[in-house]
XYZ file of C-alpha atoms in Angstrom:
785
model
C 52.598 24.804 15.450
C 49.646 23.064 13.793
C 51.388 19.703 13.456
C 52.299 19.572 17.144
C 48.729 20.488 18.123
C 47.195 17.763 15.964
C 49.637 15.129 17.244
C 48.662 15.802 20.872
C 45.517 14.788 22.800
C 42.603 14.816 22.165
C 43.524 14.231 18.497
C 45.696 11.150 19.157
C 44.492 7.598 18.642
C 44.594 5.028 21.427
C 46.149 2.488 19.074
C 49.858 2.993 18.503
C 49.604 1.506 15.017
C 46.743 3.793 14.037
C 48.550 6.785 15.519
C 51.628 5.992 13.474
C 49.567 5.873 10.272
C 47.703 9.010 11.271
C 50.911 10.942 11.835
C 52.323 9.890 8.472
C 49.072 10.721 6.705
C 48.768 14.082 8.438
C 52.246 15.082 7.330
C 51.428 14.156 3.732
C 48.158 16.091 3.736
C 49.823 19.194 5.200
C 52.697 18.950 2.710
C 50.146 18.708 -0.092
C 48.073 21.665 1.105
C 51.150 23.759 1.836
C 51.962 23.847 -1.863
C 48.523 25.252 -2.688
C 47.846 29.008 -2.966
C 46.057 30.740 -0.109
C 46.604 32.461 3.227
C 44.706 29.889 5.347
C 44.466 26.149 5.289
C 40.801 26.459 4.246
C 41.741 28.594 1.236
C 44.425 26.098 0.283
C 41.914 23.261 0.596
C 39.503 25.018 -1.776
C 42.315 25.816 -4.205
C 43.554 22.208 -4.263
C 40.620 20.943 -6.302
C 39.642 18.410 -3.629
C 36.069 19.735 -3.516
C 35.568 19.050 -7.190
C 37.321 15.679 -7.021
C 35.103 14.319 -4.244
C 35.936 12.579 -0.980
C 37.541 9.607 -2.738
C 39.314 10.976 -5.791
C 40.984 13.785 -3.804
C 43.513 11.269 -2.481
C 44.654 10.469 -6.020
C 45.016 14.212 -6.612
C 47.084 14.617 -3.446
C 49.307 11.630 -4.333
C 49.999 13.041 -7.782
C 51.096 16.383 -6.281
C 53.259 14.733 -3.638
C 54.997 12.434 -6.156
C 55.461 15.079 -8.791
C 53.611 16.054 -11.906
C 55.554 13.459 -13.960
C 54.021 10.575 -11.989
C 51.001 9.078 -13.733
C 50.391 5.953 -11.677
C 47.634 5.089 -9.172
C 48.011 5.517 -5.434
C 48.048 2.300 -3.447
C 45.221 1.273 -1.132
C 47.502 1.733 1.851
C 48.254 5.301 0.801
C 44.525 5.964 0.377
C 43.884 4.830 3.949
C 46.853 6.831 5.230
C 45.663 10.057 3.642
C 42.153 9.505 5.043
C 43.550 9.057 8.536
C 45.625 12.189 8.126
C 42.574 14.231 7.143
C 40.601 13.227 10.277
C 42.424 15.473 12.785
C 42.178 18.408 10.376
C 38.391 17.976 10.287
C 38.074 17.416 14.028
C 40.224 20.466 14.858
C 38.137 22.645 12.505
C 41.219 23.471 10.441
C 39.405 22.811 7.171
C 35.688 22.648 6.440
C 34.637 20.690 3.361
C 31.205 21.371 1.902
C 28.171 19.308 2.851
C 28.008 17.860 -0.657
C 31.628 16.718 -0.296
C 31.040 15.211 3.125
C 27.998 13.211 2.017
C 29.433 11.861 -1.214
C 29.606 8.040 -1.431
C 32.722 6.740 0.300
C 32.706 9.211 3.194
C 35.582 9.493 5.656
C 35.708 6.467 7.934
C 35.850 6.764 11.724
C 34.497 10.315 11.503
C 31.921 9.639 14.255
C 34.580 8.305 16.621
C 36.927 11.210 15.912
C 34.263 13.878 16.443
C 33.035 12.173 19.608
C 36.562 12.022 21.034
C 38.044 15.356 20.059
C 35.224 17.760 19.071
C 32.170 17.168 21.311
C 32.376 14.184 23.699
C 29.354 15.243 25.774
C 27.121 15.845 22.771
C 27.856 12.498 21.141
C 27.507 10.708 24.472
C 23.960 12.062 24.764
C 23.229 11.044 21.172
C 24.527 7.537 21.854
C 22.365 7.179 24.964
C 19.326 8.342 23.007
C 20.072 5.917 20.171
C 20.365 2.958 22.560
C 16.842 3.566 23.860
C 15.318 3.873 20.394
C 14.036 0.824 18.452
C 15.508 1.990 15.151
C 17.808 -0.191 13.074
C 21.507 -0.067 13.958
C 22.376 0.988 10.401
C 19.837 3.811 10.586
C 21.288 5.048 13.865
C 24.837 4.913 12.532
C 23.810 6.796 9.384
C 22.172 9.494 11.522
C 25.293 9.884 13.674
C 27.438 10.013 10.525
C 25.289 12.824 9.147
C 25.595 14.761 12.386
C 29.366 14.261 12.428
C 29.601 15.346 8.796
C 27.492 18.397 9.587
C 29.918 19.402 12.355
C 32.879 18.878 10.022
C 31.308 21.100 7.370
C 29.813 23.779 9.643
C 32.034 23.697 12.723
C 30.933 23.944 16.345
C 29.374 21.248 18.532
C 26.131 19.299 18.501
C 24.434 22.018 20.528
C 25.321 24.586 17.841
C 23.456 22.813 15.019
C 20.568 24.891 13.678
C 17.435 23.895 11.819
C 18.739 25.571 8.676
C 21.836 23.357 8.766
C 19.618 20.285 8.829
C 17.606 21.562 5.889
C 20.798 21.863 3.870
C 21.631 18.244 4.689
C 18.152 17.160 3.595
C 18.550 19.031 0.312
C 21.963 17.488 -0.341
C 20.690 13.983 0.402
C 17.548 14.516 -1.674
C 19.687 15.555 -4.632
C 21.457 12.212 -4.326
C 18.220 10.217 -4.252
C 18.471 9.363 -0.532
C 15.712 11.541 0.824
C 14.029 9.086 3.209
C 17.200 7.953 4.984
C 18.275 11.518 5.765
C 15.393 12.415 8.065
C 16.236 10.376 11.151
C 19.144 12.570 12.289
C 16.760 15.547 12.643
C 14.495 13.493 14.897
C 17.451 12.633 17.139
C 18.548 16.254 17.409
C 15.005 17.427 18.141
C 14.522 14.734 20.791
C 17.833 15.769 22.350
C 16.557 19.344 22.770
C 19.102 20.959 20.448
C 16.551 23.083 18.605
C 14.397 25.846 20.150
C 10.846 25.080 21.202
C 9.483 26.822 18.104
C 11.248 24.389 15.765
C 9.019 21.876 13.939
C 8.845 18.456 15.524
C 9.714 16.759 12.280
C 11.683 17.693 9.194
C 8.772 16.346 7.171
C 7.232 19.786 7.666
C 9.811 21.173 5.255
C 9.724 18.234 2.849
C 5.937 18.147 2.372
C 4.405 20.083 -0.474
C 2.471 23.089 0.739
C -0.268 25.046 -0.921
C 0.474 26.149 -4.467
C -0.687 29.549 -5.693
C -3.422 29.919 -8.275
C -0.900 30.734 -10.995
C 1.010 27.561 -10.170
C -2.150 25.464 -10.209
C -3.052 26.632 -13.725
C 0.508 26.660 -15.082
C 0.828 22.933 -14.361
C -1.073 22.313 -17.604
C 1.037 24.576 -19.854
C -1.862 26.267 -21.616
C -0.978 27.665 -25.036
C -3.509 30.520 -25.065
C -2.147 33.106 -22.639
C -5.322 35.248 -22.450
C -7.446 32.236 -21.452
C -4.780 31.236 -18.941
C -4.969 34.699 -17.368
C -8.779 34.498 -17.413
C -8.749 31.200 -15.503
C -6.342 32.667 -12.943
C -8.545 35.730 -12.477
C -11.672 33.579 -12.210
C -10.202 31.279 -9.560
C -8.854 34.245 -7.618
C -12.343 35.732 -7.597
C -13.782 32.463 -6.287
C -10.949 31.720 -3.847
C -12.319 33.512 -0.725
C -15.389 31.249 -0.652
C -13.527 27.979 -1.327
C -11.248 25.693 0.627
C -7.951 24.690 -0.926
C -9.089 21.190 -1.898
C -12.018 22.596 -3.886
C -9.802 25.244 -5.444
C -7.354 22.570 -6.574
C -10.192 20.480 -7.977
C -11.587 23.439 -9.921
C -8.168 24.271 -11.352
C -7.908 20.698 -12.637
C -11.438 20.692 -14.010
C -11.167 24.016 -15.819
C -7.470 23.970 -16.661
C -6.831 20.343 -17.598
C -10.156 18.660 -18.320
C -11.701 21.628 -20.137
C -9.343 24.071 -21.802
C -6.218 21.885 -22.117
C -8.391 19.159 -23.649
C -9.775 21.670 -26.167
C -6.266 22.844 -27.069
C -5.126 19.256 -27.602
C -7.987 18.476 -29.999
C -8.395 21.957 -31.526
C -4.977 23.643 -31.757
C -5.087 27.416 -31.881
C -8.418 27.795 -30.079
C -8.593 31.104 -28.240
C -12.267 31.913 -27.613
C -14.816 30.673 -25.098
C -17.443 30.843 -27.805
C -17.469 27.151 -28.777
C -19.034 25.780 -31.919
C -21.789 23.195 -31.316
C -19.742 20.310 -32.740
C -16.690 21.307 -30.644
C -18.756 21.457 -27.450
C -20.501 18.142 -28.232
C -17.167 16.395 -28.876
C -15.752 17.708 -25.592
C -18.796 16.480 -23.648
C -18.379 13.016 -25.152
C -14.700 12.922 -24.194
C -15.191 14.153 -20.639
C -17.861 11.520 -20.038
C -15.266 8.755 -20.514
C -11.913 7.974 -18.950
C -8.878 5.899 -19.845
C -8.244 2.851 -17.656
C -5.505 0.220 -17.589
C -6.659 -3.383 -18.073
C -4.619 -6.487 -17.255
C -4.855 -9.064 -20.038
C -5.012 -12.848 -19.427
C -1.374 -13.202 -20.529
C -0.237 -10.731 -17.880
C 0.274 -7.765 -20.178
C -1.539 -4.472 -19.696
C -3.423 -2.339 -22.171
C -5.397 0.878 -22.015
C -9.027 1.256 -22.899
C -11.835 3.725 -22.384
C -14.738 3.351 -19.968
C -17.575 5.686 -18.926
C -17.078 7.710 -15.789
C -19.288 6.928 -12.839
C -20.848 10.409 -12.954
C -20.656 10.634 -16.778
C -18.484 13.731 -16.435
C -21.196 15.697 -14.622
C -18.712 17.051 -12.091
C -16.532 18.704 -14.739
C -19.540 19.827 -16.740
C -20.957 21.599 -13.685
C -17.634 23.400 -13.168
C -17.631 24.604 -16.773
C -21.292 25.637 -16.612
C -20.667 27.628 -13.423
C -17.610 29.197 -15.091
C -19.655 30.466 -18.044
C -22.608 31.643 -15.941
C -20.393 33.453 -13.436
C -18.607 35.346 -16.207
C -21.941 36.310 -17.742
C -23.160 37.628 -14.395
C -19.939 39.461 -13.606
C -19.918 40.984 -17.093
C -23.032 42.960 -16.188
C -21.371 44.218 -12.991
C -17.914 44.890 -14.454
C -18.140 44.991 -18.278
C -14.563 46.164 -18.733
C -12.967 43.169 -16.994
C -15.371 40.344 -17.791
C -17.439 41.587 -20.726
C -15.027 40.489 -23.508
C -15.190 36.896 -22.262
C -18.962 36.547 -21.935
C -20.183 33.760 -24.223
C -23.109 31.370 -24.517
C -22.783 28.458 -22.141
C -22.161 25.228 -24.105
C -23.933 23.152 -21.426
C -27.700 23.489 -21.207
C -29.638 23.152 -18.003
C -31.394 20.015 -19.238
C -28.025 18.290 -19.649
C -27.257 18.722 -15.948
C -29.990 16.372 -14.752
C -28.287 13.893 -12.435
C -31.290 11.667 -11.828
C -29.832 8.754 -13.751
C -26.377 9.198 -12.199
C -27.838 9.351 -8.704
C -30.013 6.318 -9.356
C -27.054 4.263 -10.566
C -24.931 5.347 -7.639
C -27.703 4.626 -5.152
C -28.140 1.167 -6.635
C -24.419 0.422 -6.388
C -24.116 1.699 -2.840
C -27.200 -0.186 -1.669
C -25.825 -3.385 -3.147
C -22.508 -2.842 -1.347
C -24.311 -2.262 1.931
C -26.534 -5.341 1.554
C -23.492 -7.520 0.895
C -21.343 -6.112 3.689
C -23.867 -5.671 6.491
C -24.314 -9.440 7.083
C -20.531 -9.989 6.842
C -19.690 -7.329 9.434
C -19.818 -9.686 12.465
C -17.352 -12.037 10.747
C -15.003 -9.131 10.043
C -15.230 -7.880 13.625
C -14.548 -11.361 14.985
C -11.588 -11.855 12.639
C -10.031 -8.521 13.610
C -10.436 -9.212 17.326
C -9.132 -12.780 17.011
C -6.048 -11.682 15.089
C -5.369 -8.911 17.602
C -5.401 -11.321 20.515
C -3.402 -13.971 18.634
C -0.737 -11.454 17.559
C -0.444 -10.187 21.140
C -0.068 -13.776 22.431
C 2.658 -14.545 19.891
C 4.533 -11.361 20.759
C 4.359 -12.013 24.512
C 5.415 -15.638 24.106
C 8.348 -14.714 21.852
C 9.579 -12.118 24.343
C 9.597 -14.758 27.089
C 11.261 -17.481 24.990
C 15.078 -17.781 24.829
C 16.584 -17.246 21.339
C 16.549 -20.376 19.216
C 13.787 -22.104 21.193
C 10.364 -23.109 19.861
C 7.151 -21.706 21.286
C 3.458 -22.094 20.492
C 1.085 -19.150 20.789
C -1.792 -17.689 18.838
C -2.377 -20.989 17.042
C 1.146 -21.065 15.530
C 4.473 -22.676 16.405
C 7.508 -20.453 15.835
C 11.146 -20.221 16.857
C 12.505 -17.196 18.703
C 15.062 -15.603 16.393
C 18.672 -15.037 17.348
C 19.315 -11.298 17.023
C 22.339 -9.775 15.362
C 23.728 -6.314 15.891
C 21.944 -5.044 12.765
C 18.527 -6.256 13.900
C 16.027 -3.920 15.543
C 16.915 -4.190 19.212
C 13.488 -3.107 20.475
C 11.583 -5.435 18.160
C 10.789 -9.093 18.596
C 11.521 -11.472 15.739
C 10.631 -15.097 15.172
C 11.200 -17.677 12.452
C 8.932 -20.204 10.826
C 10.531 -23.577 11.732
C 9.513 -25.074 8.367
C 10.284 -22.312 5.859
C 12.837 -20.388 7.932
C 11.131 -17.114 7.039
C 11.642 -14.342 9.571
C 8.651 -12.500 10.974
C 8.547 -9.205 12.814
C 6.093 -10.036 15.596
C 6.178 -6.484 16.918
C 5.035 -5.140 13.566
C 2.384 -7.864 13.240
C 0.957 -7.001 16.661
C 1.033 -3.288 15.788
C -0.897 -3.848 12.551
C -3.384 -6.246 14.156
C -4.147 -3.840 17.002
C -4.696 -0.758 14.859
C -6.722 -2.714 12.326
C -9.004 -3.843 15.146
C -9.151 -0.307 16.564
C -10.087 1.156 13.188
C -12.837 -1.403 12.594
C -14.321 -0.926 16.069
C -14.323 2.880 16.039
C -15.710 3.082 12.508
C -18.541 0.629 13.125
C -19.558 2.140 16.482
C -19.534 5.780 15.324
C -20.134 5.861 11.568
C -17.637 8.709 11.204
C -15.587 9.449 8.112
C -12.052 8.105 7.925
C -10.674 11.670 7.904
C -12.562 12.309 11.142
C -11.159 9.072 12.549
C -7.609 10.276 11.924
C -8.422 13.579 13.697
C -9.802 12.018 16.888
C -7.804 13.247 19.852
C -7.912 13.136 23.622
C -9.643 16.495 23.415
C -12.465 14.791 21.509
C -13.625 13.231 24.778
C -15.929 15.689 26.506
C -18.368 15.256 29.342
C -22.029 16.002 29.848
C -23.248 16.089 33.441
C -26.940 15.640 34.233
C -28.165 18.811 35.963
C -30.000 16.977 38.768
C -28.076 13.816 39.595
C -24.628 14.925 38.452
C -24.197 11.675 36.537
C -21.396 11.922 33.952
C -22.191 11.016 30.348
C -19.128 10.724 28.062
C -19.447 12.261 24.609
C -17.252 12.042 21.536
C -16.732 15.348 19.764
C -16.237 14.908 16.023
C -14.142 17.602 14.376
C -15.493 18.779 11.023
C -13.746 17.216 8.048
C -16.156 17.597 5.133
C -18.522 20.159 6.620
C -17.959 23.085 8.952
C -20.250 21.786 11.717
C -18.962 19.874 14.718
C -21.152 17.258 16.363
C -21.295 15.176 19.520
C -21.892 11.424 19.777
C -22.778 9.506 22.902
C -20.052 7.011 23.767
C -21.561 3.562 24.198
C -20.044 1.110 26.715
C -18.527 -0.911 23.854
C -16.967 2.185 22.280
C -15.707 3.317 25.697
C -13.859 -0.004 26.062
C -12.214 0.487 22.655
C -11.227 4.104 23.347
C -9.833 3.249 26.769
C -7.734 0.463 25.249
C -6.382 2.830 22.591
C -5.569 5.536 25.138
C -3.901 3.054 27.460
C -1.715 1.772 24.607
C -0.692 5.181 23.279
C -0.165 6.765 26.673
C 1.820 3.869 28.140
C 3.422 4.911 31.409
C 3.139 8.630 30.628
C 0.485 10.792 32.306
C -0.729 12.286 29.028
C -0.879 11.375 25.367
C 2.054 12.582 23.239
C 1.421 15.568 20.989
C 1.876 14.863 17.274
C 1.643 17.002 14.164
C -0.423 15.721 11.268
C -0.509 16.758 7.637
C -3.804 17.604 5.980
C -3.422 16.082 2.523
C -6.454 17.957 1.228
C -5.604 21.441 2.459
C -1.826 20.859 2.153
C -1.143 22.337 5.597
C 0.303 21.035 8.865
C -2.057 20.919 11.808
C -0.949 22.116 15.260
C 0.337 19.472 17.729
C -2.563 17.447 19.095
C -2.885 14.366 21.365
C -4.285 12.207 18.569
C -5.672 8.796 19.498
C -4.484 7.110 16.310
C -0.722 7.560 16.575
C 2.301 5.292 16.813
C 5.986 5.455 17.592
C 8.269 6.005 14.592
C 11.923 6.339 15.473
C 12.309 8.936 18.196
C 9.018 10.679 17.413
C 5.328 9.872 17.476
C 3.547 10.059 14.134
C -0.159 10.014 13.304
C -1.705 6.980 11.651
C -2.841 8.301 8.288
C -6.021 7.456 6.429
C -3.966 5.540 3.879
C -2.590 3.343 6.660
C -6.102 2.710 7.980
C -7.213 1.590 4.520
C -4.157 -0.662 4.124
C -4.700 -2.299 7.527
C -8.363 -2.844 6.732
C -7.498 -4.531 3.435
C -4.977 -6.792 5.177
C -7.585 -7.885 7.732
C -10.147 -8.575 5.003
C -7.653 -10.672 3.055
C -7.233 -12.926 6.093
C -10.990 -13.470 6.552
C -11.628 -15.000 3.126
C -14.991 -13.225 2.795
C -16.445 -13.062 -0.722
C -19.194 -11.075 -2.417
C -22.114 -12.356 -4.460
C -19.897 -13.060 -7.484
C -17.383 -15.066 -5.472
C -14.668 -12.406 -5.563
C -12.891 -11.322 -2.352
C -15.085 -8.917 -0.418
C -13.508 -5.528 0.120
C -14.514 -2.883 2.629
C -13.738 0.792 2.439
C -13.869 2.999 5.552
C -16.953 4.682 4.095
C -18.760 1.322 3.923
C -18.840 1.334 7.727
C -20.568 4.715 7.591
C -23.297 3.387 5.284
C -23.687 0.255 7.398
C -23.934 2.315 10.585
C -26.693 4.546 9.195
C -28.586 1.636 7.646
C -28.429 -0.409 10.827
C -29.451 2.548 13.001
C -32.525 3.411 10.935
C -33.570 -0.226 10.551
C -33.454 -0.564 14.340
C -35.756 2.358 14.978
C -33.612 5.491 14.985
C -35.624 8.350 13.443
C -34.034 9.599 10.201
C -33.694 13.209 11.498
C -31.672 11.902 14.468
C -29.560 9.768 12.135
C -28.930 12.881 10.059
C -27.565 14.734 13.097
C -25.455 11.778 14.186
C -23.959 11.388 10.707
C -23.377 15.121 10.289
C -25.264 15.488 7.005
C -26.604 18.854 5.907
C -29.697 17.346 4.260
C -31.796 14.378 5.288
C -31.873 13.237 1.657
C -28.158 12.485 1.972
C -28.811 10.391 5.061
C -31.597 8.463 3.375
C -29.320 7.913 0.391
C -27.004 5.959 2.689
C -29.809 3.655 3.848
C -30.129 0.537 1.733
C -33.925 0.776 1.222
C -36.114 2.540 -1.309
C -37.223 6.079 -0.350
C -40.893 5.133 -0.853
C -40.651 2.678 2.008
C -39.426 5.381 4.352
C -42.024 7.925 3.268
C -44.974 5.529 3.451
C -43.806 4.014 6.712
C -43.311 7.398 8.321
C -46.716 8.672 7.187
C -48.426 5.525 8.475
C -46.620 5.886 11.783
C -47.795 9.498 12.188
C -51.353 8.502 11.334
C -51.387 5.674 13.873
C -49.880 7.828 16.578
C -52.412 10.630 16.097
C -55.264 8.141 16.050
C -54.275 6.473 19.344
C -53.101 9.477 21.330
C -55.127 12.488 22.479
C -54.461 15.797 20.800
C -53.316 17.512 23.970
C -50.118 15.455 23.874
C -48.919 17.488 20.902
C -48.857 20.708 22.865
C -45.719 22.182 24.447
C -45.006 20.357 27.745
C -45.330 22.312 30.964
C -42.519 22.749 33.458
C -44.059 20.136 35.695
C -44.311 17.595 32.895
C -40.722 18.225 31.924
C -39.631 17.743 35.545
C -41.549 14.457 35.612
C -39.722 13.368 32.474
C -36.322 14.149 33.994
C -37.383 12.577 37.261
C -38.087 9.320 35.450
C -34.365 8.881 34.792
C -33.546 9.640 38.396
C -36.069 7.017 39.610
C -34.445 4.349 37.458
C -31.631 4.032 39.998
C -32.167 1.054 42.310
C -29.984 -0.686 44.836
C -28.701 -3.329 42.409
C -28.209 -1.180 39.284
C -30.412 0.675 36.802
C -33.984 -0.087 35.711
C -34.562 0.036 31.955
C -38.338 0.379 31.863
C -39.821 2.893 29.431
C -40.987 6.356 30.424
C -44.498 6.503 31.801
C -44.718 2.747 32.523
C -45.125 1.060 35.879
C -43.097 -1.829 37.250
C -44.708 -5.118 36.163
C -42.859 -7.115 38.839
C -44.038 -5.008 41.773
C -40.459 -3.773 42.248
C -39.043 -7.281 42.576
C -35.935 -6.171 40.680
C -34.070 -9.449 41.007
C -36.703 -11.186 38.852
C -36.942 -8.385 36.247
C -35.187 -8.704 32.879
C -35.056 -4.901 32.548
C -32.648 -4.567 35.475
C -29.095 -3.793 34.328
C -27.014 -4.771 37.344
C -24.134 -2.621 38.523
C -20.860 -4.570 39.006
C -20.172 -2.424 42.080
C -23.300 -3.887 43.744
C -22.290 -7.520 43.329
C -21.955 -7.968 47.068
C -25.614 -7.000 47.491
C -26.722 -9.584 44.931
C -24.562 -12.183 46.646
C -26.239 -11.371 49.976
C -29.671 -11.714 48.347
C -28.714 -15.103 46.870
C -27.331 -16.379 50.175
C -30.454 -15.170 51.989
C -32.686 -16.931 49.445
C -30.746 -20.178 49.898
C -31.197 -19.954 53.666
C -34.919 -19.219 53.335
C -35.398 -22.119 50.908
C -33.683 -24.468 53.335
C -35.877 -23.195 56.174
C -39.056 -23.532 54.075
C -38.200 -27.089 53.070
C -37.489 -27.972 56.672
C -40.791 -26.515 57.832
C -42.738 -27.985 54.917
C -43.747 -24.667 53.352
C -43.722 -26.043 49.823
C -45.669 -23.106 48.333
C -43.071 -20.739 49.725
C -40.247 -22.846 48.260
C -41.547 -22.478 44.707
C -41.618 -18.664 44.856
C -38.233 -18.469 46.523
C -36.668 -20.648 43.830
C -37.929 -18.259 41.131
C -36.261 -15.387 42.953
C -33.096 -17.474 43.418
C -32.908 -18.155 39.676
C -33.222 -14.423 39.011
C -30.475 -13.564 41.507
C -28.100 -16.133 40.020
C -28.823 -14.819 36.535
C -28.008 -11.256 37.636
C -24.763 -12.435 39.249
C -23.764 -14.159 36.026
C -24.583 -11.001 34.085
C -22.419 -8.940 36.450
C -19.509 -11.361 36.020
C -19.870 -11.202 32.235
C -19.838 -7.397 32.248
C -16.789 -7.363 34.517
C -14.931 -9.825 32.283
C -15.622 -7.942 29.062
C -14.859 -4.527 30.422
C -11.456 -3.352 31.611
C -11.840 -0.248 33.684
C -9.251 2.283 32.533
C -9.292 5.951 33.411
C -9.853 7.851 30.161
C -8.604 11.046 31.706
C -11.258 13.196 30.033
C -9.766 16.705 29.781
C -11.656 19.799 30.799
C -12.124 22.577 28.267
C -9.681 24.697 30.246
C -6.910 22.204 29.411
C -7.650 21.944 25.705
C -4.782 23.243 23.568
C -4.504 23.593 19.840
C -8.250 23.889 19.179
C -10.926 26.185 20.572
C -14.415 24.729 20.585
C -17.634 26.568 21.335
C -20.374 24.344 22.726
C -23.950 25.147 23.661
C -24.358 26.204 27.270
C -27.073 23.632 27.903
C -24.599 20.772 27.396
C -22.980 21.347 30.789
C -23.817 23.099 34.001
C -20.162 23.666 34.856
C -18.689 27.170 34.611
C -17.016 27.833 31.244
């Protein structure tokens, strides 16, 4: 009998009082359902109207049936609780299965998690509880996730191990329909981390929630064009161009042609249906597209809209329209039947497409930004590094301070907060003793570190912010000298704007930054976690990669997006108090670091063609446009340099070097190795100190050879003492010069050792690279492919 089964373990409560109320409630629920039509309890449940009433009002419906149709009163609160307790064993025993929408209505069944964990799947919920205890998520978030999993089992049946990805998607859809989309994602992360789903399942439910690529018809139909033939023409045109375009460009063209061109014409000229535009219509459209509507904040705090000229004066949209007309005219000659009826004179003349003035204005603005921000870069770097260290000191001090006690760290005095059960267990909180405001020191340290990391990587590499977000452990490749076998670390930049990858030499400063990032992300694990990132431009999910810029979010690792990098950079700038020439707060964009990098490199002697390769530009004119000088200066300076070089050097130096000369050139780098480090003298020059390396400023000492320098210093001290004792005063003077050089080299070694923390980067071989196949030139390595 069903009643006897549900009143026996494991469906009984440990509390005698609760069990008494459960038994009474169960009898009432069964009596209510027994009067409903249907062959099974599930059919009776659906016929009762409880699904339509919701998980609160169904109790009033049941009370009315139990008391008789003549009763019109309201059920008491005690009866409400009793009926809810009586429904629990029916859900746990899989006797009835309410819908997901019913289960996740406001006012869900209480104690559902406990009931499912006791009677349906004890092992599964025990594993979920252990996983939740190790995760730094909020206690309310964890409880909500467990409640969703319990509700999913009640609605679908089975155990935790039986939950499928499709079931989770239904939960996400139900929660999204109720305006609670963000809070419904955590339960999927817990199930994925528990290993419930197959290996092919996405790592995050965000894969399903993110908007993917929209078809060409959908891109054009967003603007609800009135003229159907022109709408079909735009769709056909974009489909013809699609094979040669990426999705971001295709989306931009659909906006330019669909919204900014034809929809604008329909709004101002209703009924228009031909591409053959009258001169006054075309002129009016060109005036409108050259301006944009902006929102202005008035002195009294109100906002108003006004028009302002676009930075490019609408040239971008005008070029799209001009290409549209010219392409149709060309295709009309090849396929008159399809494109001939639409061929029309182009309303934009070639003379109108001159961008000299636009480029000049943009160059002037960018140069001014670079000139203002280049001198302020050291202050920004210092501020980011100072805040990183101070935030780390505050976090460490708070973790070591008992709750309620004061501590001073990072230039601030705070009080360690007393945690409650609803506070993030894995986070460290503190309070301002004066204002009482709570501060999440873990979050502050996280933001300070990644702000510093972003500033350092951007200023040392000059890469785009999209390329920064795509840096992974696979980006670290190695180049081994063919003769000495010395390893040179290189940073491989994945193409973001162009289709050409490039390699950058990792400087010692950049190596320190990358090693710190890898050490933080990797933690105690042997490898970096794999994360999936979303390409906001192409609207696709990238394959799992060991990205360098990633952080822990719940039970999964997520990439640090370009928007987060910009936000962290703005927060760091706000703390510096830097201002521009007009006294307003100075703002940096990630691309400002790229302009500063190129400007600084060329000003310090890097040839522009090399700077072009480092920056990844297709044309050197783009590179020179980033440099904050006038082009005439570069041209005249370069021509004068060539003239001076040809005048001072014999003509035979411009021939192709022989094999012997090339071997001499490579041998120069091998002969730079000395006992105490590396000699930095230029190629083809002799040693001016007669190989007295201790005295030479060009010697870069090796920290591993410190013991040798110490022996040299001790020997010099002994020789000086002997010379003074013997009265060799001339010898003493020379020995003291050498002693000063040895002590200077020892100090330099100590400084290098202090600034550099040696951390194994774990550079992967190409054979271990997963998720991306890269083809490099064979001359970059002498190792077998």
